Short mmCIF file of C-alpha atoms in Angstrom, two decimals:
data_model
loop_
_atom_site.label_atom_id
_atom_site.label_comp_id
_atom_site.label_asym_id
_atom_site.label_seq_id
_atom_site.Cartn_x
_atom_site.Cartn_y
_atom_site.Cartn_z
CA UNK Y 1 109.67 -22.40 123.67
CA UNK Y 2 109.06 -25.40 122.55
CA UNK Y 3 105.43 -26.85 120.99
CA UNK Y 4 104.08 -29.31 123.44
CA UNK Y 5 100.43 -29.42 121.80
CA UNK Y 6 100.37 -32.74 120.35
CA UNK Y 7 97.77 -34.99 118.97
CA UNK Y 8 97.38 -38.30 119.19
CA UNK Y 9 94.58 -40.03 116.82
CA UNK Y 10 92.53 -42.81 118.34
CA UNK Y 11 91.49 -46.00 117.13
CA UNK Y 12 87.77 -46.14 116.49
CA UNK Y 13 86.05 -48.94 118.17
CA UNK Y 14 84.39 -51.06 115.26
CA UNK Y 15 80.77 -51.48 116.54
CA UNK Y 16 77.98 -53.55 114.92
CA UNK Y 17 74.85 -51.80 113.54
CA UNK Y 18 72.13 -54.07 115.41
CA UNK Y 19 69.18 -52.20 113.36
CA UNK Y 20 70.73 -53.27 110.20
CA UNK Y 21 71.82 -56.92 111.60
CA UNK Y 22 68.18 -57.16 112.25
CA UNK Y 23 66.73 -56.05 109.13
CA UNK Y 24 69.63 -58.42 107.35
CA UNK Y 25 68.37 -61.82 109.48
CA UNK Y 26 64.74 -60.80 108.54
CA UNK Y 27 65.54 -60.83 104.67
CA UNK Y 28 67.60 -63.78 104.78
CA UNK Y 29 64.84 -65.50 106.69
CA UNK Y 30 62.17 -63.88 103.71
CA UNK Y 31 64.23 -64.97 101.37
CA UNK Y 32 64.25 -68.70 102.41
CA UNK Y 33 61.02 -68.99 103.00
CA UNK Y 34 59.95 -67.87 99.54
CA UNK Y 35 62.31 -70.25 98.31
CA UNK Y 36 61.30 -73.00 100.49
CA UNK Y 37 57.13 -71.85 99.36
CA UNK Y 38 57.92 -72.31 95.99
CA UNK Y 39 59.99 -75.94 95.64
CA UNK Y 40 58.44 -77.90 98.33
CA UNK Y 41 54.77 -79.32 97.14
CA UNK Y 42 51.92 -77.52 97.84
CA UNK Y 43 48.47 -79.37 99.26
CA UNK Y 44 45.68 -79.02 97.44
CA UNK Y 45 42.21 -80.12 99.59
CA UNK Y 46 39.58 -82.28 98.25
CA UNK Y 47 35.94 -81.77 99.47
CA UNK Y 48 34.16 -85.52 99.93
CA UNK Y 49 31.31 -85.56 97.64
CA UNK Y 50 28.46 -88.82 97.78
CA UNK Y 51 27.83 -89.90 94.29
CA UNK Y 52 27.27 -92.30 91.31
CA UNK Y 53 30.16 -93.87 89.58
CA UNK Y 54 29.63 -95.80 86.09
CA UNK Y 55 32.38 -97.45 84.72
CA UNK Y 56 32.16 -97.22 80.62
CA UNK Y 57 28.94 -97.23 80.31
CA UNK Y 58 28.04 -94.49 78.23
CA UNK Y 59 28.01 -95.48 74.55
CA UNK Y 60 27.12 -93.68 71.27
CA UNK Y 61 24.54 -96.14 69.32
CA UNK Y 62 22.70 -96.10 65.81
CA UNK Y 63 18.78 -96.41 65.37
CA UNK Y 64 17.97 -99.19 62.86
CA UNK Y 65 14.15 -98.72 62.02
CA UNK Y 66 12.25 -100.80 59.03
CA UNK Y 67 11.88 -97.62 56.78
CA UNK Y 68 11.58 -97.58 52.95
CA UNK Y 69 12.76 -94.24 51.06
CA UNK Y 70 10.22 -92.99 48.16
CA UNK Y 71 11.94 -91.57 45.64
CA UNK Y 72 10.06 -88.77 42.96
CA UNK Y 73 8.85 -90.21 39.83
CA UNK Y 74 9.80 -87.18 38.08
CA UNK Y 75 10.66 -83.69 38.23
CA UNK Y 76 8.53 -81.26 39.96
CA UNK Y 77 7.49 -78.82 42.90
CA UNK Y 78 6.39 -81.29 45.70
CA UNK Y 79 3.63 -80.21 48.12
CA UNK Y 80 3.09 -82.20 51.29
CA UNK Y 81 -0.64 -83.05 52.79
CA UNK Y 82 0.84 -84.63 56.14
CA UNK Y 83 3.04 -83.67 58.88
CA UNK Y 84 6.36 -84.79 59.62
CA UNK Y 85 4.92 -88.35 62.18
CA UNK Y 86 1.86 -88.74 60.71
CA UNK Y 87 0.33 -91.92 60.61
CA UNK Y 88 -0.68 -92.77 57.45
CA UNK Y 89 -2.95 -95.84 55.83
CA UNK Y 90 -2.54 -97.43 52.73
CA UNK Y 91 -3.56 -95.52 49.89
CA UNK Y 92 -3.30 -92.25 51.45
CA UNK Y 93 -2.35 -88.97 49.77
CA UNK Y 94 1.25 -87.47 50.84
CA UNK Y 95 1.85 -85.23 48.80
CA UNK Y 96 0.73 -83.23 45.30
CA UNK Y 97 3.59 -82.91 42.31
CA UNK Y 98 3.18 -79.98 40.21
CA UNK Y 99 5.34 -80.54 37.08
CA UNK Y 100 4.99 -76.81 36.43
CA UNK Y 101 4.34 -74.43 39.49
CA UNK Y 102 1.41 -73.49 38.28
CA UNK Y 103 -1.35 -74.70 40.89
CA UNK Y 104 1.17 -74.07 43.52
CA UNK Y 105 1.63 -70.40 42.11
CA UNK Y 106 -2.33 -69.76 41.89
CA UNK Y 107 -2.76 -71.36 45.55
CA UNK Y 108 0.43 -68.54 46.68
CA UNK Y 109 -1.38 -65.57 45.03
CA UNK Y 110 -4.81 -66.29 46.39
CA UNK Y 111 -4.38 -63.81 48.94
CA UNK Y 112 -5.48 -66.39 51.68
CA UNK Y 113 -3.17 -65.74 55.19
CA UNK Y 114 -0.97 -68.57 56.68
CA UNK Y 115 -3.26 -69.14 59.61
CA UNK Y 116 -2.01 -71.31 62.74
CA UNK Y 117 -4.24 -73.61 65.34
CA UNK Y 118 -3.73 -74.10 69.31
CA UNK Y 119 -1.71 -77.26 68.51
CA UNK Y 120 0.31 -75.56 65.63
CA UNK Y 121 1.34 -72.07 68.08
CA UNK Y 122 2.19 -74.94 70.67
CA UNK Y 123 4.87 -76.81 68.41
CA UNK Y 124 6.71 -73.54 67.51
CA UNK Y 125 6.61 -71.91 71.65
CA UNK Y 126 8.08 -76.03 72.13
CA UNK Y 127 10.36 -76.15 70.09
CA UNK Y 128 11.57 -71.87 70.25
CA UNK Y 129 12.04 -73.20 74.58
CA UNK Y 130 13.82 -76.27 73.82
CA UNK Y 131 16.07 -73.83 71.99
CA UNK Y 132 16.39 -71.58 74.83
CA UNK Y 133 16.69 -74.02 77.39
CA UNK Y 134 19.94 -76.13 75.51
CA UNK Y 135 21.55 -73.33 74.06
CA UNK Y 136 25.18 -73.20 75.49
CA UNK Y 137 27.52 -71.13 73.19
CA UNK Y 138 27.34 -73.93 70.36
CA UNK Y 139 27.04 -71.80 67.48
CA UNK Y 140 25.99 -74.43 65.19
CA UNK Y 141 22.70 -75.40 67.35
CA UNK Y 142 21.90 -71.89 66.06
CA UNK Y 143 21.92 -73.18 61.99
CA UNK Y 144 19.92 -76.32 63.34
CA UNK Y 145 17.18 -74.30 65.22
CA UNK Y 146 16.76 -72.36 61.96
CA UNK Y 147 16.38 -75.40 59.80
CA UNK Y 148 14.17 -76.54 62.41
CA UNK Y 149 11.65 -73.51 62.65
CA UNK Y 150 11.90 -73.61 58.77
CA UNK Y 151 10.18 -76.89 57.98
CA UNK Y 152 7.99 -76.34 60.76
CA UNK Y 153 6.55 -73.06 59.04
CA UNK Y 154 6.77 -75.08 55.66
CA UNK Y 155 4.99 -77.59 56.44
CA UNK Y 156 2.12 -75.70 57.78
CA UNK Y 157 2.07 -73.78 55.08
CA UNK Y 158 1.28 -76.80 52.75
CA UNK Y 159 -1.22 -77.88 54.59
CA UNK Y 160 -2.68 -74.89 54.92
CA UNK Y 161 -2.76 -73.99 52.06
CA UNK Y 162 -3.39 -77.13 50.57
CA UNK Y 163 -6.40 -77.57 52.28
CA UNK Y 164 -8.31 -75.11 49.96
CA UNK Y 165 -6.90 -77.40 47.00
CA UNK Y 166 -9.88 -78.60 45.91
CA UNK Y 167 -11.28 -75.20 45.74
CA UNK Y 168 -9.07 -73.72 43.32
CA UNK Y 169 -9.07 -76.07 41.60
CA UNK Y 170 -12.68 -75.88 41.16
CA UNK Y 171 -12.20 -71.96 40.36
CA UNK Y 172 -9.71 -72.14 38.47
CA UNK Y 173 -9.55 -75.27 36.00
CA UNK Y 174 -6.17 -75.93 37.32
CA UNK Y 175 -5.48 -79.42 37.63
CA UNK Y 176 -3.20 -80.65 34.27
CA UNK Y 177 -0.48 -80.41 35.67
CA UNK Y 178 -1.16 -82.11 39.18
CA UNK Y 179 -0.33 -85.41 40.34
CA UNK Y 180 -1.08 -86.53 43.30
CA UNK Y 181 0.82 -89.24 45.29
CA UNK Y 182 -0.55 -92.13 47.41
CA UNK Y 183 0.87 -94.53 50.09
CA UNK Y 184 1.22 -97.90 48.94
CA UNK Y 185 1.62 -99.19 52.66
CA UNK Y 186 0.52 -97.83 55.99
CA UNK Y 187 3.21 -96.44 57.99
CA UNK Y 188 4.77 -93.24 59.43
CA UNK Y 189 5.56 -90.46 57.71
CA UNK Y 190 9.16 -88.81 58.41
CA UNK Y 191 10.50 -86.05 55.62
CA UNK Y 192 14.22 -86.09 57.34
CA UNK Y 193 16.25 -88.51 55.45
CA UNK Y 194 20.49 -89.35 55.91
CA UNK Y 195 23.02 -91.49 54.27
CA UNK Y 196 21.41 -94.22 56.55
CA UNK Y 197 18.42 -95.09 55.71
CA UNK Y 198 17.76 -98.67 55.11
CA UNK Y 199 20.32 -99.46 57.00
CA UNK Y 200 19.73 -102.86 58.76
CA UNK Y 201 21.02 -104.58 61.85
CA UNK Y 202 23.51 -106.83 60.08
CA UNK Y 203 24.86 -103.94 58.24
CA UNK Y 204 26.13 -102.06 61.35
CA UNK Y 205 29.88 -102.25 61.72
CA UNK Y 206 32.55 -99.85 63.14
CA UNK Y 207 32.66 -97.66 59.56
CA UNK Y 208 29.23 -97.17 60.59
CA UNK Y 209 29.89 -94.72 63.40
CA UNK Y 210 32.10 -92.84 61.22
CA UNK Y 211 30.44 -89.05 61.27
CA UNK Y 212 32.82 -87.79 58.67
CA UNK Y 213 30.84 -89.66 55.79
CA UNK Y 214 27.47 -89.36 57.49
CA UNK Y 215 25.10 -86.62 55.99
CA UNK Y 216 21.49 -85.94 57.49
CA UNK Y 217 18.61 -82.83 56.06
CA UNK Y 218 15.18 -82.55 55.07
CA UNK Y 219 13.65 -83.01 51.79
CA UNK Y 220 10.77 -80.19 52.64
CA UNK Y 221 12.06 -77.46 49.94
CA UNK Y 222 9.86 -75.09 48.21
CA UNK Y 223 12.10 -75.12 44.98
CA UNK Y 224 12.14 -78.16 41.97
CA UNK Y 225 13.13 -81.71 42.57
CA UNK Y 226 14.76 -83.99 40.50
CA UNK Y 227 13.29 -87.23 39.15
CA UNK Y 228 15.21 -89.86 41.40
CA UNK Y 229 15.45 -87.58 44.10
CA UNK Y 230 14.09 -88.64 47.78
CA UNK Y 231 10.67 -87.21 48.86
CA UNK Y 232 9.81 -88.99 52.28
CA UNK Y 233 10.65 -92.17 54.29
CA UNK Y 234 7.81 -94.59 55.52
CA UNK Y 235 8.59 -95.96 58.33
CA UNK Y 236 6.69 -99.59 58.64
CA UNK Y 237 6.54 -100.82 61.93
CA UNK Y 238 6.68 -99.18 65.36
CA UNK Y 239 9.56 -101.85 66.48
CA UNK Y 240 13.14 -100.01 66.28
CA UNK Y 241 16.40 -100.73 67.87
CA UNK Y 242 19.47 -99.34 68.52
CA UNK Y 243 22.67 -101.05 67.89
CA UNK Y 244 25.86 -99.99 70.42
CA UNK Y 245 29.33 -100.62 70.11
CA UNK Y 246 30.23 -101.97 73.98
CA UNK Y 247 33.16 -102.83 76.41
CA UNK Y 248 33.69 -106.50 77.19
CA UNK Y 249 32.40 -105.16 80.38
CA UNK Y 250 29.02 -104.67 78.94
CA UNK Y 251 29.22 -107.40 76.83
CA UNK Y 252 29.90 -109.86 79.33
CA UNK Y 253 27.13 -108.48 81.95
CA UNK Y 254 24.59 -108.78 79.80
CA UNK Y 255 25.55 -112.14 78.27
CA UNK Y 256 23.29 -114.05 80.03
CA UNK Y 257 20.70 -111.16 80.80
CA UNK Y 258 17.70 -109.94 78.65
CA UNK Y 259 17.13 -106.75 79.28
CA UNK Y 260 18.71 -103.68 80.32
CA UNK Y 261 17.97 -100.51 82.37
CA UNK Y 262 19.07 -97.35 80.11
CA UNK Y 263 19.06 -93.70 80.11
CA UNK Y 264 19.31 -92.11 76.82
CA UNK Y 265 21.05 -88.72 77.04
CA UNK Y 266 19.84 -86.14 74.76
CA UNK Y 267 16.80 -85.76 76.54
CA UNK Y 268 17.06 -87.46 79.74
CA UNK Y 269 15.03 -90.69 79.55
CA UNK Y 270 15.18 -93.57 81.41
CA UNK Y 271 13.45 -97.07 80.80
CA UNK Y 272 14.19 -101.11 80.85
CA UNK Y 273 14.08 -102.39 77.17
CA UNK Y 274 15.22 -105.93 75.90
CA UNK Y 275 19.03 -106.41 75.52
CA UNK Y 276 20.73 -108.97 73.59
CA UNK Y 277 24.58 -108.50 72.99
CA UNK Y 278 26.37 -109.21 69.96
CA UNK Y 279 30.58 -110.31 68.86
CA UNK Y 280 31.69 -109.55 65.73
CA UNK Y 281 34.98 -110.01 65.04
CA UNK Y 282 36.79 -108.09 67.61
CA UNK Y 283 34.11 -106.15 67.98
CA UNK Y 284 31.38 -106.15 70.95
CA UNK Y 285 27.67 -104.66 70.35
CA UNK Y 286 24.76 -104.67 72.32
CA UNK Y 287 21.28 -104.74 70.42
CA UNK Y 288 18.16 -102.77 72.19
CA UNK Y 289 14.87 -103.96 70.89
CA UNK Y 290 12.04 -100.57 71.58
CA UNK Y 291 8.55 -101.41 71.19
CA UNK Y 292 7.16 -97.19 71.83
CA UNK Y 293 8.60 -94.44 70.96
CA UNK Y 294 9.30 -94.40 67.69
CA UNK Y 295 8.05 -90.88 67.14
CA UNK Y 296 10.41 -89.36 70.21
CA UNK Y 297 13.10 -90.45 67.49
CA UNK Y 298 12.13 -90.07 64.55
CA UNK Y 299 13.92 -87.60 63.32
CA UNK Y 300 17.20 -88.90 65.58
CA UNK Y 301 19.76 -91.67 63.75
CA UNK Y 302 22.17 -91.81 66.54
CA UNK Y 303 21.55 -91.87 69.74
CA UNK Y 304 24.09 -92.13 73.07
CA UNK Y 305 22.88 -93.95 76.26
CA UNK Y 306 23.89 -95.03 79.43
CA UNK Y 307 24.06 -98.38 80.80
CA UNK Y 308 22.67 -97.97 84.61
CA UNK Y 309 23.63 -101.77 85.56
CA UNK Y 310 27.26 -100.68 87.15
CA UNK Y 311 26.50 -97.70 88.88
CA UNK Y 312 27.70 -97.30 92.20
CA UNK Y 313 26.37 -94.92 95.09
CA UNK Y 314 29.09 -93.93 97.71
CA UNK Y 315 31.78 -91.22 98.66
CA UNK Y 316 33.50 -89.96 95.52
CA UNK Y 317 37.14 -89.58 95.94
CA UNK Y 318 40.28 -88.69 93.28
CA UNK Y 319 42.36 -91.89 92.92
CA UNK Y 320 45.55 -89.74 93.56
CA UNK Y 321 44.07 -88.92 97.29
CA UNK Y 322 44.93 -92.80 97.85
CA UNK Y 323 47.46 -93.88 99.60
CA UNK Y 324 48.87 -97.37 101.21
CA UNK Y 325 50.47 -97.33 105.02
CA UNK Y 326 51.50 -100.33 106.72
CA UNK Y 327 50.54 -101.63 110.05
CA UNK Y 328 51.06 -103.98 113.44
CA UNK Y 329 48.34 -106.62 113.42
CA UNK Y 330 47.62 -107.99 116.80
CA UNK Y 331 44.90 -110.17 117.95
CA UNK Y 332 42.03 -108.82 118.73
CA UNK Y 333 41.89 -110.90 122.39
CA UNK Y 334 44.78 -108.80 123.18
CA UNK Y 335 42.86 -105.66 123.15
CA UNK Y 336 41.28 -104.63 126.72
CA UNK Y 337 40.05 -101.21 128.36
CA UNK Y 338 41.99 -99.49 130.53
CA UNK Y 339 43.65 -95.93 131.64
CA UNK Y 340 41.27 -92.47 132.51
CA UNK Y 341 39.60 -93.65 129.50
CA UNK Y 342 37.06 -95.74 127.91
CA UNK Y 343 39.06 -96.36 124.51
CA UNK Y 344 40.40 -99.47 123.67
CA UNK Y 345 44.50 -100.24 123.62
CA UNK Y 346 46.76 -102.96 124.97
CA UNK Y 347 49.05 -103.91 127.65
CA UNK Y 348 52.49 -103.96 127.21
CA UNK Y 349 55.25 -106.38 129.28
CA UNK Y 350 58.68 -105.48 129.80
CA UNK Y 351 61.23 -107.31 132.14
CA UNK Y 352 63.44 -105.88 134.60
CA UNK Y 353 67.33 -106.85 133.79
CA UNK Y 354 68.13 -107.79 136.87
CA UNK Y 355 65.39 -109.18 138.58
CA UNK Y 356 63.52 -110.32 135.77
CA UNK Y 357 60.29 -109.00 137.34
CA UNK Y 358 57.57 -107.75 134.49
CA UNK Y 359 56.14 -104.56 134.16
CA UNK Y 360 52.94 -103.88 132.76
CA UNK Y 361 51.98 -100.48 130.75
CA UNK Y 362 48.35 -99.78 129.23
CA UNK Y 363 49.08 -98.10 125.34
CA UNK Y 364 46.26 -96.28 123.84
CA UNK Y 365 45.50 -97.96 120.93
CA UNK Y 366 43.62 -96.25 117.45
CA UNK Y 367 42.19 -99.77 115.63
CA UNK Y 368 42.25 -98.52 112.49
CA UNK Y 369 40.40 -102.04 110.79
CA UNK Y 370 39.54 -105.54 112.44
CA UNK Y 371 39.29 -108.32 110.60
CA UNK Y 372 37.84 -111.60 112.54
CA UNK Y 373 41.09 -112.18 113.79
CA UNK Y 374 43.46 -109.17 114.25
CA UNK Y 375 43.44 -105.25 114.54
CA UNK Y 376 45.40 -102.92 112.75
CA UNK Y 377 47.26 -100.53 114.85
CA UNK Y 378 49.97 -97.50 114.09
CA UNK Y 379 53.63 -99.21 113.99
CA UNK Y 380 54.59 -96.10 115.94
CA UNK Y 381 53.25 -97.13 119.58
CA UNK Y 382 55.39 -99.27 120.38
CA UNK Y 383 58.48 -101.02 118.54
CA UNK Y 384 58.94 -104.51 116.88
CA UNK Y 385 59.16 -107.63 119.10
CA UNK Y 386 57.32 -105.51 122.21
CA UNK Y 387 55.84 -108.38 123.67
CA UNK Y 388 51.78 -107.64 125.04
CA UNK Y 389 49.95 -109.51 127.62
CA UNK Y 390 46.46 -110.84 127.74
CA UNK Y 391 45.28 -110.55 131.70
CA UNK Y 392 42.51 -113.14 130.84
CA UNK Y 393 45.07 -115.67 129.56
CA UNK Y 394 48.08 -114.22 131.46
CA UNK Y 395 49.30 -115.38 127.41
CA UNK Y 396 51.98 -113.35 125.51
CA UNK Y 397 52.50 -111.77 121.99
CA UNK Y 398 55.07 -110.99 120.24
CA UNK Y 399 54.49 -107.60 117.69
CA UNK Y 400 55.83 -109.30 114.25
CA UNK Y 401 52.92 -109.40 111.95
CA UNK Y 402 52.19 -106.61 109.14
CA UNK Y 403 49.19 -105.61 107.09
CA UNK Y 404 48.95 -102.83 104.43
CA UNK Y 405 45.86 -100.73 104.49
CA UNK Y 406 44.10 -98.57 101.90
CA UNK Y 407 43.34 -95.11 102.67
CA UNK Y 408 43.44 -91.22 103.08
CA UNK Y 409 44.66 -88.11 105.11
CA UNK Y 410 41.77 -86.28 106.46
CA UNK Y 411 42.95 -82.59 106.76
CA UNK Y 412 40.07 -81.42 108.88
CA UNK Y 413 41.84 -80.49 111.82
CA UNK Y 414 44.67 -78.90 110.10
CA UNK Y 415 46.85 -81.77 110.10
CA UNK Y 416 47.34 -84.74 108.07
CA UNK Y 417 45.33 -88.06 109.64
CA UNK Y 418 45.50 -91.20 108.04
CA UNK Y 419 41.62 -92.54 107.58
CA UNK Y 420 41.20 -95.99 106.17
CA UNK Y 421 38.71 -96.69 102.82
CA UNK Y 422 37.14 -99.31 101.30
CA UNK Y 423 37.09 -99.30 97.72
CA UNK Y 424 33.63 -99.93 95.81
CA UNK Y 425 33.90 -99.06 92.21
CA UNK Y 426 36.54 -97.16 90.37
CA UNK Y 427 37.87 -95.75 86.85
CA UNK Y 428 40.67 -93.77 85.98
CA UNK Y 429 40.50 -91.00 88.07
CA UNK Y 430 38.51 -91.51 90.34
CA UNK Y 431 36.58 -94.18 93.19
CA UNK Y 432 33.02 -94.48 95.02
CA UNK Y 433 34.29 -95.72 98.35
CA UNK Y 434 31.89 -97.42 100.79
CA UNK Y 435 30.09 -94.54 103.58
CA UNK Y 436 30.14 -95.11 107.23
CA UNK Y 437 32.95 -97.67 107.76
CA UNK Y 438 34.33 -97.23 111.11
CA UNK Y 439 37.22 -94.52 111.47
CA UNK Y 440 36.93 -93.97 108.04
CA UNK Y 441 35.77 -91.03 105.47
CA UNK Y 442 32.65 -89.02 106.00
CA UNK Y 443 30.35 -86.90 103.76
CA UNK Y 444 32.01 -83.36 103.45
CA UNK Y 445 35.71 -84.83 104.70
CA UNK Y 446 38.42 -82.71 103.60
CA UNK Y 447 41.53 -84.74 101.74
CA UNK Y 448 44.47 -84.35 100.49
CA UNK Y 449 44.14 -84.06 96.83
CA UNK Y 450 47.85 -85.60 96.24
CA UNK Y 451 48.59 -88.39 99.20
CA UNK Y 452 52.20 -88.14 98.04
CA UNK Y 453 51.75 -84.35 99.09
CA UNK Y 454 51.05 -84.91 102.53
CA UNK Y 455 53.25 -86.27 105.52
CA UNK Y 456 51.13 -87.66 108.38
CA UNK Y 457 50.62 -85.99 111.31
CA UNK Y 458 52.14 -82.85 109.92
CA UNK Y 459 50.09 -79.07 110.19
CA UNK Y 460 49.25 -78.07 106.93
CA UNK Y 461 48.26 -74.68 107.21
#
């Protein structure tokens, strides 16, 4: 008997696996749009700020004063009567020289304290909070506040203690070895000296406001001083200037001018002093003439100021947020009210082929600048040669004239708008650009950082 049991294999039926197809288009569309994420350019925003733009007109000057250096007549420990400012008349003491230490030793050991007055305690909590106040990780203001706070302390402790002088020397018999020093002109009294002084105004040239040769200190020291060595400056007369190396900018706005509206930096002051402006060689300078404040200074050779005459008030924008686009410009007569609207556009005329009858269409129109003849309207409303009609006139125009406009993209609704600006002042990176022109750029406005960025009309986020 024979075996009729056979079997017969089947074909399986290929089918697709949908849950992985799925999970497959979902990568492939991840994948693409990281790609895409990372090469196309990404939009940065710019928040609209209002203020001041100066174009190069903060400079770095030198103070040129009519000060004489006093040198010592020979070697000794110098002790000061005055403090660093004082006014002094002819004749006046300045300071003691004590060839040998010894009256400056006796006056040390006489067991009288350092003691300090209202005016004195003031200085040192003034200076101490000016520390506090400008202190911004500059490690080297650190060295300079000690300096400072040093000769401070020094020099009230000569005056302090030289102001029992007279009594020890009575006590003691101490005098030999004294000498003490006198004005020979009336003046004011400044013990920090640089490489400098004496300079005068003819002097000043470009080597001038090299900082690598320039050296600055005080000659307040409580060791021995050389014969020859300096041991104050007189200062003669309250008149000072400061000499500034310019643009031609400056140079030619204050040509014809005489005086000039400044703020000096380092401590925030502004006044109008007399200007006169100077060419030598290739070289521009501008010459302020102060009358006061010789004392703010005193202790200051260089000193950097702003020039107030070009600044600018006005929306602050970066130069790379500006862009050009290009527009129709039609006649402003041509520009009518009309539709479920009260905004302004235009009619269009077209003609019928075969009858030649017109047909008239009101276009919304965005004016995006007038002039006193024409507005400037998106090229995308309607093509070239579309003819309009003006229903006072019953004339025609033909769209054929072009004008470029400066301008923006406003991203406040998400999408790119083009916003027109009008340029007031400008440097290198960035513009003041006049507030509240029509359609334009408002305070608070957010830009496009990069115009080259940003495609008009497109949603951004």
């Amino acid at each position: 008997m024979g075996n009729n049991n056979k079997v017969i294999r089947l074909k399986k039926r290929k089918t697709i696996n949908l849950g992985f197809l799925l999970f497959f288009i979902i990568f492939l569309y991840i994948i693409v749009y990281i790609i895409v994420y990372f090469t196309k350019p990404h939009l940065s925003i710019y928040e609209v700020q209002r203020e001041n733009l100066s174009t190069d007109s903060r400079a770095t000057g030198v103070i040129v004063r009519e000060e004489t250096v006093q040198y010592m007549p020979k070697a000794g420990y110098v002790n000061y009567y005055l403090r660093d400012g004082s006014r002094v008349k002819k004749n006046s003491s300045i300071y003691s020289l004590d060839e040998n230490r010894s009256i400056y030793d006796a006056l040390a050991n006489s067991g009288n304290e350092l003691t300090l007055n209202e005016n004195d305690i003031t200085s040192v909590k003034n200076k101490i909070s000016s520390f506090h106040k400008n202190f911004c990780k500059d490690y080297s203001m650190v060295y300079s506040f000690q300096e400072e706070i040093s000769g401070i302390i020094r020099q009230l402790s000569d005056i302090n203690l030289f102001s029992q002088l007279q009594q020890l020397m009575d006590e003691t018999g101490v005098s030999s070895s004294i000498q003490t020093i006198s004005s020979s002109q009336s003046g004011i009294i400044s013990y920090h000296i640089d490489s400098l002084d004496g300079l005068t105004e003819n002097e000043v040239t470009a080597s001038t406001f090299d900082m690598e040769n320039f050296t600055q200190g005080s000659v307040r020291t409580t060791g021995a001083s050389e014969e020859g060595s300096k041991v104050y400056k007189l200062i003669t007369s309250d008149t000072w200037s400061l000499v500034v190396p310019v643009s031609e900018e400056i140079y030619q706005y204050y040509y014809e001018r005489t005086t000039a509206k400044i703020e000096i930096i380092e401590d925030g002051f502004t006044t109008t002093v007399p200007i006169r402006v100077e060419l030598k060689g290739a070289d521009y300078y501008a010459v302020l003439t102060f009358n006061k404040y010789l004392n703010r200074y005193l202790n200051y050779r260089f000193l950097t100021v702003d020039f107030l005459f070009n600044q600018e008030s006005g929306l602050k924008i970066p130069i790379s947020a500006i862009t050009k686009k290009e527009f129709f410009r039609i006649p402003l007569q041509y520009f009518t009210y009309g539709g479920d609207s009260d905004n302004k556009g235009v009619i269009t005329v077209t003609y019928n082929n075969a009858t030649g009858e017109p047909s008239y269409s009101f276009v919304e129109t965005e004016i995006y600048y007038e002039d006193e003849e024409y507005g400037y309207v998106d090229k995308h409303l309607f093509n070239l040669n579309t003819f309009l009609f003006d229903q006072n006139t019953n004339e025609r125009f033909r769209v054929s004239l072009f004008g470029t406009l400066e301008g923006v993209f406003n991203v406040n609704k998400g999408y790119a708008v083009f916003r027109r600006i009008e340029k007031i002042k400008e440097n290198d990176d960035y513009c003041i650009i006049k507030e509240g022109t029509n359609g334009g750029v408002a305070l608070y406005d957010h830009i496009a950082l990069d115009a080259t960025t940003a495609v008009e009309s497109s949603v951004i986020y």
